[in-house]
Short mmCIF file of C-alpha atoms and ligand atoms in Angstrom, two decimals:
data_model
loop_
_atom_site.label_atom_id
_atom_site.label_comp_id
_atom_site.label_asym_id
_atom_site.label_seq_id
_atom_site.Cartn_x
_atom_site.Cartn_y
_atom_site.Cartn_z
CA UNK O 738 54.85 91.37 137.92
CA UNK O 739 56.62 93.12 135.14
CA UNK O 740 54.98 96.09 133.48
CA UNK O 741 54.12 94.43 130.29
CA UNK O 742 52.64 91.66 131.77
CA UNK O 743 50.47 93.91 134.00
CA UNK O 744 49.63 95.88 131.31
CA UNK O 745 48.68 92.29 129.53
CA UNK O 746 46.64 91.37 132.28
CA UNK O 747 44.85 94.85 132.79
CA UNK O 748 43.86 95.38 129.40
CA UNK O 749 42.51 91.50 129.18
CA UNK O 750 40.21 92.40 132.19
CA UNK O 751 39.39 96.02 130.40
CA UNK O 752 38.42 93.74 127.18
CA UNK O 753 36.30 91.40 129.09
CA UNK O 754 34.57 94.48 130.82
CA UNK O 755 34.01 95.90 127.44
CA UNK O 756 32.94 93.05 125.69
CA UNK O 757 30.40 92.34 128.35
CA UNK O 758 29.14 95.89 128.21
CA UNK O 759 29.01 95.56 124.19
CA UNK O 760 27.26 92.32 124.34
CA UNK O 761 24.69 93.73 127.15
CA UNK O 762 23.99 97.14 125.25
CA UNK O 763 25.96 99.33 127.61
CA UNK O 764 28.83 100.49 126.14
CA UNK O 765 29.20 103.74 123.84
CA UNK O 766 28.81 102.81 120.41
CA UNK O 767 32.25 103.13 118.34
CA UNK O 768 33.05 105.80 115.96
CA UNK O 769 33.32 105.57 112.43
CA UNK O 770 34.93 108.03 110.18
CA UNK O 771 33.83 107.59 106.73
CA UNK O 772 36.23 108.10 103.95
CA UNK O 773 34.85 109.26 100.64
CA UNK O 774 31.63 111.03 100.42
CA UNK O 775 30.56 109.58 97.22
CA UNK O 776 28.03 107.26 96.72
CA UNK O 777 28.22 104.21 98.85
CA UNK O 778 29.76 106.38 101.93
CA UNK O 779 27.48 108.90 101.95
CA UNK O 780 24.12 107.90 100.19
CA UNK O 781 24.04 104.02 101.17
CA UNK O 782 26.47 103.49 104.50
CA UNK O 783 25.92 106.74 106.52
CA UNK O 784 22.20 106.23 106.41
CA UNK O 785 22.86 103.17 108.12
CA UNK O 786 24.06 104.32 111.07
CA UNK O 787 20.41 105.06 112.34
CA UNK O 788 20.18 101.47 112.58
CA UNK O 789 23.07 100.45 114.12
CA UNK O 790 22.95 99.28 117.76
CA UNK O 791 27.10 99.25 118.79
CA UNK O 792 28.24 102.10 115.87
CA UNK O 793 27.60 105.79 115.06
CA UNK O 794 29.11 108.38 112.72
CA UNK O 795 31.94 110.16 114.60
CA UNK O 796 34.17 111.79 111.64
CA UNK O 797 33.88 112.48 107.68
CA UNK O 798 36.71 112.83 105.26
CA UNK O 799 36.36 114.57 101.99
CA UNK O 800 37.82 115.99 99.59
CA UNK O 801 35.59 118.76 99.14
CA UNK O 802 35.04 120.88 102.38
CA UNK O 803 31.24 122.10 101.46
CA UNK O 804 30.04 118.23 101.07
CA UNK O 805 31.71 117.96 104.27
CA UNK O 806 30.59 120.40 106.41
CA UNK O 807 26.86 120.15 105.00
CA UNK O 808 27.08 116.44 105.68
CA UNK O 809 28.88 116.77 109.37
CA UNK O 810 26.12 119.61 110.26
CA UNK O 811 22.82 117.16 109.11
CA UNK O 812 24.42 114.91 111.24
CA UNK O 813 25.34 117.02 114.35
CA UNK O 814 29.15 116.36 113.95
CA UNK O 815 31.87 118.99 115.25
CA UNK O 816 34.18 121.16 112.97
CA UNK O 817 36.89 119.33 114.71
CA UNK O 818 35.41 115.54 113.19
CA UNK O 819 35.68 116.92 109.47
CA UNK O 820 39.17 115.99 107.50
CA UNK O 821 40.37 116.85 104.25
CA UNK O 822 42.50 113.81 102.62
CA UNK O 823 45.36 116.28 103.44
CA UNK O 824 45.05 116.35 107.27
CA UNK O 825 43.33 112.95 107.66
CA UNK O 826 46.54 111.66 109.74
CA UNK O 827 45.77 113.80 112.63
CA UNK O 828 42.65 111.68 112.79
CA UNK O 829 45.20 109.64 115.47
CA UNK O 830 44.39 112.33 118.05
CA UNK O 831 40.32 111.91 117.74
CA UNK O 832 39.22 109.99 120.37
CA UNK O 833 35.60 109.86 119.30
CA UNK O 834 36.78 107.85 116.01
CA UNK O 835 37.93 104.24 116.56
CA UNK O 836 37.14 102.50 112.62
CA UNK O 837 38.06 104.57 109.86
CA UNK O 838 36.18 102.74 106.82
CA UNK O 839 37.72 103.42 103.65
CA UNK O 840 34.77 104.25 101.03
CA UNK O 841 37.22 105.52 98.11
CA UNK O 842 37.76 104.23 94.29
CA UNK O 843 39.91 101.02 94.61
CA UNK O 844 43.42 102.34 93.66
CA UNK O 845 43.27 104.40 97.20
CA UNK O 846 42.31 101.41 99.62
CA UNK O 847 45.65 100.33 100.71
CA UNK O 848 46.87 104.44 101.19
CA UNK O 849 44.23 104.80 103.20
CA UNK O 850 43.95 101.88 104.91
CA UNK O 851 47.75 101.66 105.82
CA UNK O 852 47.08 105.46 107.23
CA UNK O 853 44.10 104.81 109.50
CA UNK O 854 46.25 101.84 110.92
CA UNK O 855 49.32 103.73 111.04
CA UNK O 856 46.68 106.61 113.09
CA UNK O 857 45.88 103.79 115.14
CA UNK O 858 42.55 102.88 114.22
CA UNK O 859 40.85 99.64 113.13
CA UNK O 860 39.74 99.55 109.44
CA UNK O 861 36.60 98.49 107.33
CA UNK O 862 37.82 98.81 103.92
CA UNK O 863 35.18 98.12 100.75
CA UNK O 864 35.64 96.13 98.14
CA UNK O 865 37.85 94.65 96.02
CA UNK O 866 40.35 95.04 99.52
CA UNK O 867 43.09 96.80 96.66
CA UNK O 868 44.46 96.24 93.37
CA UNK O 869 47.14 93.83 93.66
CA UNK O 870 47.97 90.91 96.24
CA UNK O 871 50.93 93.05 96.70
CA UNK O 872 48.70 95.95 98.47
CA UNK O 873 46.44 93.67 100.36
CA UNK O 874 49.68 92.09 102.12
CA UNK O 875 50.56 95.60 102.97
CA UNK O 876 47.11 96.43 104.43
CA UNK O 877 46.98 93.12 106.55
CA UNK O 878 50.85 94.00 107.81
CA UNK O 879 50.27 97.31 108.50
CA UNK O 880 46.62 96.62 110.70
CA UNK O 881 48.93 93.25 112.09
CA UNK O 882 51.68 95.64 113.73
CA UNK O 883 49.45 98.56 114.85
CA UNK O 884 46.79 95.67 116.23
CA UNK O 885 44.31 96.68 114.64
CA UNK O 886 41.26 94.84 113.64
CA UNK O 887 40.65 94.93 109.40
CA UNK O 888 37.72 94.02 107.75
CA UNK O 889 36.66 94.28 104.21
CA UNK O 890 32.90 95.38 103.08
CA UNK O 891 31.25 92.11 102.20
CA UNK O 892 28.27 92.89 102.91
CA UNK O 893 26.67 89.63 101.80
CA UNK O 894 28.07 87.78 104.76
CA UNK O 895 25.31 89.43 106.44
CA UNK O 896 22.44 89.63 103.72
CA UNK O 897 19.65 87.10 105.22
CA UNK O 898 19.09 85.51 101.65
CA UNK O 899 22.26 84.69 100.97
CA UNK O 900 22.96 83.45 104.40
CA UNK O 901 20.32 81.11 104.18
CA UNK O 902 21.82 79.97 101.47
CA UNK O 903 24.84 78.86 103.12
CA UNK O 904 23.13 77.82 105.85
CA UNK O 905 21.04 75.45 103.60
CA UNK O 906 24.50 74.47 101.86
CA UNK O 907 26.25 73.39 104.90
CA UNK O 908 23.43 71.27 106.41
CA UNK O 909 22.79 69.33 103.42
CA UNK O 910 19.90 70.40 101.93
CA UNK O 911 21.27 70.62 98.46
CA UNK O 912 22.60 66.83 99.35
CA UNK O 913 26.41 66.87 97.50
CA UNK O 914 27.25 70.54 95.93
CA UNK O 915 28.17 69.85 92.02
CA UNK O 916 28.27 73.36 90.90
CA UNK O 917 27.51 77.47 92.01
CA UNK O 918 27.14 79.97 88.85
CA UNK O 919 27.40 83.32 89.74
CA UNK O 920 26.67 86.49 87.44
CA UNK O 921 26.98 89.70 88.25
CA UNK O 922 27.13 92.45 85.46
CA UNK O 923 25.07 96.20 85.04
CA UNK O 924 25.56 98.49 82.36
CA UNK O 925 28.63 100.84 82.87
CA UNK O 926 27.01 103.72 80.79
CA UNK O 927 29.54 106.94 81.78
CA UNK O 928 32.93 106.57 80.01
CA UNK O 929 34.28 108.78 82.23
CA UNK O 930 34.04 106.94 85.31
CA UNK O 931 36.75 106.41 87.63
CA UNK O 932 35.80 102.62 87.42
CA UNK O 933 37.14 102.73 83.92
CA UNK O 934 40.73 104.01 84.74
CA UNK O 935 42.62 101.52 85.29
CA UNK O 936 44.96 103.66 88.41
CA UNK O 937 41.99 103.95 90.41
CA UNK O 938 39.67 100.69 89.86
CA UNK O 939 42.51 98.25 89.06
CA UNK O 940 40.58 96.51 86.32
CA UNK O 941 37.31 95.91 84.63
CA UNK O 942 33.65 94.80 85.74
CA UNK O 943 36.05 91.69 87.78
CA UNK O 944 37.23 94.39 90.47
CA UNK O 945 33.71 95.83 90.78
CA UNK O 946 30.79 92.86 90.07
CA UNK O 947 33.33 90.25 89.56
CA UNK O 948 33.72 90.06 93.72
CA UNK O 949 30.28 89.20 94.00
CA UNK O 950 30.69 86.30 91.67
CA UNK O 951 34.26 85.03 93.16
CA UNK O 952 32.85 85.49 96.29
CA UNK O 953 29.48 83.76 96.29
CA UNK O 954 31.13 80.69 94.56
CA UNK O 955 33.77 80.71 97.43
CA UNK O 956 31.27 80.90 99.98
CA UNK O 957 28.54 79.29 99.00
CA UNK O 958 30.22 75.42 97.99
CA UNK O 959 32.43 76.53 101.32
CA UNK O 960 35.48 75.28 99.35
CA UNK O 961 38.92 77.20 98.33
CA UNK O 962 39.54 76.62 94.55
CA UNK O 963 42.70 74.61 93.32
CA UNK O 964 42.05 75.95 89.46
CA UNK O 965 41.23 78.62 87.31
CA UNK O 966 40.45 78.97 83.34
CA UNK O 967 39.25 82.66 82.30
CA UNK O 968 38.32 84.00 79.12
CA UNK O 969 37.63 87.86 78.51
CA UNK O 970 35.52 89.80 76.19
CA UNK O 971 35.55 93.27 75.35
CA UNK O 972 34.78 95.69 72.73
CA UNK O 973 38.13 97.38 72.32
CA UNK O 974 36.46 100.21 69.83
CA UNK O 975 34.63 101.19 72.80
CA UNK O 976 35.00 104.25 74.37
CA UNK O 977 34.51 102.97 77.69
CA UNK O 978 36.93 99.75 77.46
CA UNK O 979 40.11 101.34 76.76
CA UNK O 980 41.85 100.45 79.52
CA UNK O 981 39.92 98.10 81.68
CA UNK O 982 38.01 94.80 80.48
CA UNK O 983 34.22 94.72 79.81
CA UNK O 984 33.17 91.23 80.54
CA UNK O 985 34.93 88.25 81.97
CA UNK O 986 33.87 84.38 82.64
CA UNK O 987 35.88 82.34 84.57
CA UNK O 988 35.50 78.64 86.37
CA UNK O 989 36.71 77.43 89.59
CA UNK O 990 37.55 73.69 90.20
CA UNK O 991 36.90 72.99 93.86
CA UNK O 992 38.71 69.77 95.47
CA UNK O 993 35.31 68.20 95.91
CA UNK O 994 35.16 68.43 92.35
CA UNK O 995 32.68 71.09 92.34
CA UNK O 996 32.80 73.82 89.09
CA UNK O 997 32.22 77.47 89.98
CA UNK O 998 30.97 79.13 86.67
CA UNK O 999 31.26 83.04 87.40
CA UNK O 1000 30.96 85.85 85.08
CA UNK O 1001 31.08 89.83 85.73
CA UNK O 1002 29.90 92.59 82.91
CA UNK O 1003 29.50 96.20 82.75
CA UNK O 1004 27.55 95.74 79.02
CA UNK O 1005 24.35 94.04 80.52
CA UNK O 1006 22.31 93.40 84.08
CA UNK O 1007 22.60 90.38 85.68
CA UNK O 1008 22.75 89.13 89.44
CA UNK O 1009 22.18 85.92 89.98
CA UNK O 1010 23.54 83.00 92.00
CA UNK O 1011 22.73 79.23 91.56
CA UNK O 1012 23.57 76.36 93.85
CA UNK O 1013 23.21 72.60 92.66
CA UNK O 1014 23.43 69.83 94.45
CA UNK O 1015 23.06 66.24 93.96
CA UNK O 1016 19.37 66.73 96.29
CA UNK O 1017 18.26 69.67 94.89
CA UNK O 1018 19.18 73.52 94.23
CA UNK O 1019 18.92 76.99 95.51
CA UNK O 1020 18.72 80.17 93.77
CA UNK O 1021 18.72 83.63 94.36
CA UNK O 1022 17.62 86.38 91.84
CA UNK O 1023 18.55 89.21 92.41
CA UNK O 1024 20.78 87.76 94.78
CA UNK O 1025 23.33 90.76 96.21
CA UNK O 1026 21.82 93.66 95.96
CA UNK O 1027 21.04 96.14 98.48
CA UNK O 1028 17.47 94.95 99.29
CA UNK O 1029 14.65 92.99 97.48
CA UNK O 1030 16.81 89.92 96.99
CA UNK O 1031 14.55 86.61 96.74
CA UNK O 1032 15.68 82.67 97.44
CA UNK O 1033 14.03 79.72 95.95
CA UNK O 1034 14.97 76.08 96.88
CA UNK O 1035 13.39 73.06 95.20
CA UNK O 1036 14.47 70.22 92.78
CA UNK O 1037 13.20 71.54 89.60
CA UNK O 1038 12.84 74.98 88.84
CA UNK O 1039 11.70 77.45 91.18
CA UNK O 1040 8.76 75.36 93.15
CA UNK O 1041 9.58 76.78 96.60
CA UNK O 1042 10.19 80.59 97.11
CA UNK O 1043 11.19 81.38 100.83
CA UNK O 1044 11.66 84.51 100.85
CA UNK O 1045 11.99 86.26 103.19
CA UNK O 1046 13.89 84.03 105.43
CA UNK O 1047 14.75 84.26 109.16
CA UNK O 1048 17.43 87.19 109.58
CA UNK O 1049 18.71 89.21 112.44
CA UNK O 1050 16.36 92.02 112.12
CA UNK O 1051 19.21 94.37 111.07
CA UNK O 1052 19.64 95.44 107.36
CA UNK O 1053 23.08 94.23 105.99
CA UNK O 1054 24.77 97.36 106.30
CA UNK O 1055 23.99 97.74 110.10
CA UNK O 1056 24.69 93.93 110.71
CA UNK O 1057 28.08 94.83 108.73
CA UNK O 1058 29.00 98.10 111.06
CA UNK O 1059 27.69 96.35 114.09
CA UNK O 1060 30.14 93.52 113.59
CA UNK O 1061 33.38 95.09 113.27
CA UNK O 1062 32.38 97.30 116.37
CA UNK O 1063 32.32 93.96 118.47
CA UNK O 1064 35.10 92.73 116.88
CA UNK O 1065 37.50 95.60 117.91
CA UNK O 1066 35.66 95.20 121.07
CA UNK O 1067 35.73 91.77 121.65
CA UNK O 1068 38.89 91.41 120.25
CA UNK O 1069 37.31 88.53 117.86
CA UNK O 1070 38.88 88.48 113.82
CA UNK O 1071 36.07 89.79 111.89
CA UNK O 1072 34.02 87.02 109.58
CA UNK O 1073 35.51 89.32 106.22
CA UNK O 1074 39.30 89.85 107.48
CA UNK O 1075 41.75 91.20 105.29
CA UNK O 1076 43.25 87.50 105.20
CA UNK O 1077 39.42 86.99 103.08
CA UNK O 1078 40.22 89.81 100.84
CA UNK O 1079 43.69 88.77 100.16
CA UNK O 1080 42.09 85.22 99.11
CA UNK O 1081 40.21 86.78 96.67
CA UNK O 1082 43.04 88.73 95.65
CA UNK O 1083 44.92 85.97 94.94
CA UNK O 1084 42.45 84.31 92.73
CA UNK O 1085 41.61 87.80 91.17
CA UNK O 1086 45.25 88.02 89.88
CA UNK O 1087 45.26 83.88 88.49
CA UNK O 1088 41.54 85.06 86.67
CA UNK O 1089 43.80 88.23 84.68
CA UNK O 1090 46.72 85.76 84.01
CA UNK O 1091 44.42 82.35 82.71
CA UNK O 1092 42.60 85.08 80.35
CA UNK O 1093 45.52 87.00 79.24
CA UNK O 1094 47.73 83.50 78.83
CA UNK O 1095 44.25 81.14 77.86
CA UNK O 1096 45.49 78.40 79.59
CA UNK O 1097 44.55 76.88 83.63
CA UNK O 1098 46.33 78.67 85.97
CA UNK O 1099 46.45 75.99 89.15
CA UNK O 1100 46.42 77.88 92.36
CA UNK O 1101 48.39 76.60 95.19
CA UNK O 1102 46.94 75.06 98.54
CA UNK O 1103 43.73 76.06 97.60
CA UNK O 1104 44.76 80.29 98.00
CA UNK O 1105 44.30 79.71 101.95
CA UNK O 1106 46.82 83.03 103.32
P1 NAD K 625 32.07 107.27 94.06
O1 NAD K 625 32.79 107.75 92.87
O2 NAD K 625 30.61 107.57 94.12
O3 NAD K 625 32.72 107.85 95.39
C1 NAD K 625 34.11 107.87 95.56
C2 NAD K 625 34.50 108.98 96.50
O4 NAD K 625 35.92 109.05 96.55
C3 NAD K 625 34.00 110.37 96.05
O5 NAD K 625 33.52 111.06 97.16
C4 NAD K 625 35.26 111.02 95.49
O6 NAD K 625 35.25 112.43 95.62
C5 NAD K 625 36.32 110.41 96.38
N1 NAD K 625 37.67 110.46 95.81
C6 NAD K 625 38.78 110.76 96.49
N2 NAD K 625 39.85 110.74 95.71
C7 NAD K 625 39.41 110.45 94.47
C8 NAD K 625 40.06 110.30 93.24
N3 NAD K 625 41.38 110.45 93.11
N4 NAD K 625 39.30 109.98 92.16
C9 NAD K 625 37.98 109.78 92.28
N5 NAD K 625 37.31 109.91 93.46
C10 NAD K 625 38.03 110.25 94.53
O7 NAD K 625 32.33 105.71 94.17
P2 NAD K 625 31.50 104.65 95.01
O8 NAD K 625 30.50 103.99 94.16
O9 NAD K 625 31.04 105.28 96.29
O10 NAD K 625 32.62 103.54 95.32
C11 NAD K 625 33.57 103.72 96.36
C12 NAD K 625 34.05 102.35 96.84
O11 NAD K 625 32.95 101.65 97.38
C13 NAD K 625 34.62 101.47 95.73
O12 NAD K 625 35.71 100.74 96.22
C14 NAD K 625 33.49 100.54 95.40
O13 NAD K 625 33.92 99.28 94.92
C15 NAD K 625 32.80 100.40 96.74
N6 NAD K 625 31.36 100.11 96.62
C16 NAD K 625 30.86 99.08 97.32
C17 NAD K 625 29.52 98.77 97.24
C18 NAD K 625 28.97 97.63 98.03
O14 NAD K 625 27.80 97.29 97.84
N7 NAD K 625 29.73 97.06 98.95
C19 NAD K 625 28.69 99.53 96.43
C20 NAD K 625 29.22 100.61 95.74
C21 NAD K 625 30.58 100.89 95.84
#
């Protein structure tokens, strides 16, 4: 036997091994490294690690060395786990980190995503993926020809609500699936926020909210749009909307003939998704946020609340962390690949041009990578 075809057949017998120790509980729990100490990385995801049954915190990497040591020390990491953004590349000789998950304003997901590849570890990346299709076909390249695993952080593919409501979807019980609205808005009060500069967010309340909107219609009618007509509103004289858009409303057509009306804001709160089907509806309100989302089903109004429904027993985040683990594991694709970012990408980039040209904008074999 040649060498690469024993090492082929040795490391397919080391990944069964470790998938069956994953799957039975008996493996070490993979390392995370959590880039960006701001607050989703540090005040929503680290938490989360406490509930996690096949991840743990193994690194930080900030740019401010105080935040990190204070944080690494609460959480009995080494000196040797904390990186500035400077030295982060050395991160390739940690053996104690094996995802690096990028938590950092937009503009910097594809730098550091390509890095943690490059370093040789698999990536969970937040959302929006990047800024342009352009990056995300980087990210999936670069994670492609180090063989790594990358997934992006949509969380909702493991919220119970919202999985019910697919789950509800694709068995029927709405009968045929006419139309999803989506809105997802808050109010964007600090006019200095990096999520107004266009460099680092890439665009308006449709890069931050907007996501939640494009993606619940995607995934809820379980059905890749072939059309797109956007319009945009936004106070120009406003401080905060000089270079990124305030609100944005946009509808899908679906092949079934389905609509998708979505809208994001960052001048009012709303979140809120809607399913209607020929048999009868569901709705969530709120519907993605961290916890306290509710589900109704029923034909008129809101008759039948059934909340909460049957879930794993893990909050979202954990489910989320737990998932890639196995993945990189298993060797599976993660349910939220990069190729699921890109998607989105795609469509993200025909929402800008229908609202910027006001006409359709017809996407091509229904934006499957
Ligand atoms: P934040 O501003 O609170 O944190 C960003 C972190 O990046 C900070 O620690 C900051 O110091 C660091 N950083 C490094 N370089 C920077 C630069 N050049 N400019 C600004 N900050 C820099 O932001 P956040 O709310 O934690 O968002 C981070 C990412 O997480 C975004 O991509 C956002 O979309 C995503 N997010 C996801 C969810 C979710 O529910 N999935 C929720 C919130 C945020």
């Amino acid at each position: 036997m040649d060498l690469g075809r024993r090492e082929l057949v040795l490391g397919g017998l080391a990944l069964t091994a470790a998938s069956r120790a994953v799957a039975q509980g008996r493996s070490r729990p993979l390392g995370y490294a959590i880039v960006g100490l701001g607050y989703y990385g540090l005040g929503v995801i680290i938490p989360q690690f406490k509930n996690c049954e096949h991840s743990r915190l193994a690194a930080v990497v900030s740019g401010d060395p105080a935040k990190a040591k204070k944080v690494a020390a609460e959480h009995g990491l080494p000196a040797r786990s904390i990186y500035s953004y400077a030295n982060f590349d050395t991160i390739r000789d940690n053996p104690d980190v094996d995802i690096v998950y990028v938590c950092l304003p937009n503009g910097l997901h594809a730098e550091y995503t390509i890095r943690a590849a490059r370093a040789g570890k698999h990536v969970l990346c937040e959302k929006p993926m990047a800024v342009s299709v352009a990056e995300c076909e980087a990210m999936i390249g670069a994670c492609k020809r180090a063989n790594r695993k990358l997934m992006i952080g949509y969380r909702c593919h493991f919220e119970p609500n919202n999985l019910e409501a697919m789950r509800i979807a694709r068995s029927g019980g709405v009968g045929r699936i006419r139309y999803v609205r989506s809105e997802h808005g808050f109010v964007q009060g600090d006019p200095s926020a990096w999520r107004l500069k266009r460099a680092l967010s890439g665009g308006g309340s449709l890069m931050d909210m907007g996501i939640y909107s494009l993606q619940a219609a995607r995934y809820m009618t379980g059905e890749e749009p072939i059309a797109v007509t956007a319009r945009e509103s936004t106070d120009r004289k406003d401080p905060r909307f000089k270079e990124v858009e305030d609100m944005i409303d946009w509808t899908l057509e679906f092949p079934s003939g389905a609509l998708g009306g979505c809208l994001s804001m960052y001048s009012a709160n709303q979140n809120r998704i809607l399913l209607m089907g020929d048999k009868g509806r569901v709705e969530l309100e709120p519907a993605t946020r961290y916890d306290g989302n509710r589900i109704w089903t029923g034909k008129d109004g809101r008759e039948q609340e059934v909340t909460p429904p049957p879930g794993p027993g893990k909050t979202q985040f954990a489910a989320q962390l737990d998932h890639l683990s196995t993945c990189a594991v298993s060797g599976r694709e993660p349910i939220v690949s990069g190729e699921e970012g890109l998607r989105d990408m795609r469509i993200v980039e025909a929402i800008y041009r229908s609202a910027r040209e006001g006409r359709t904008i017809r996407l091509t074999s229904g934006q499957r990578a």
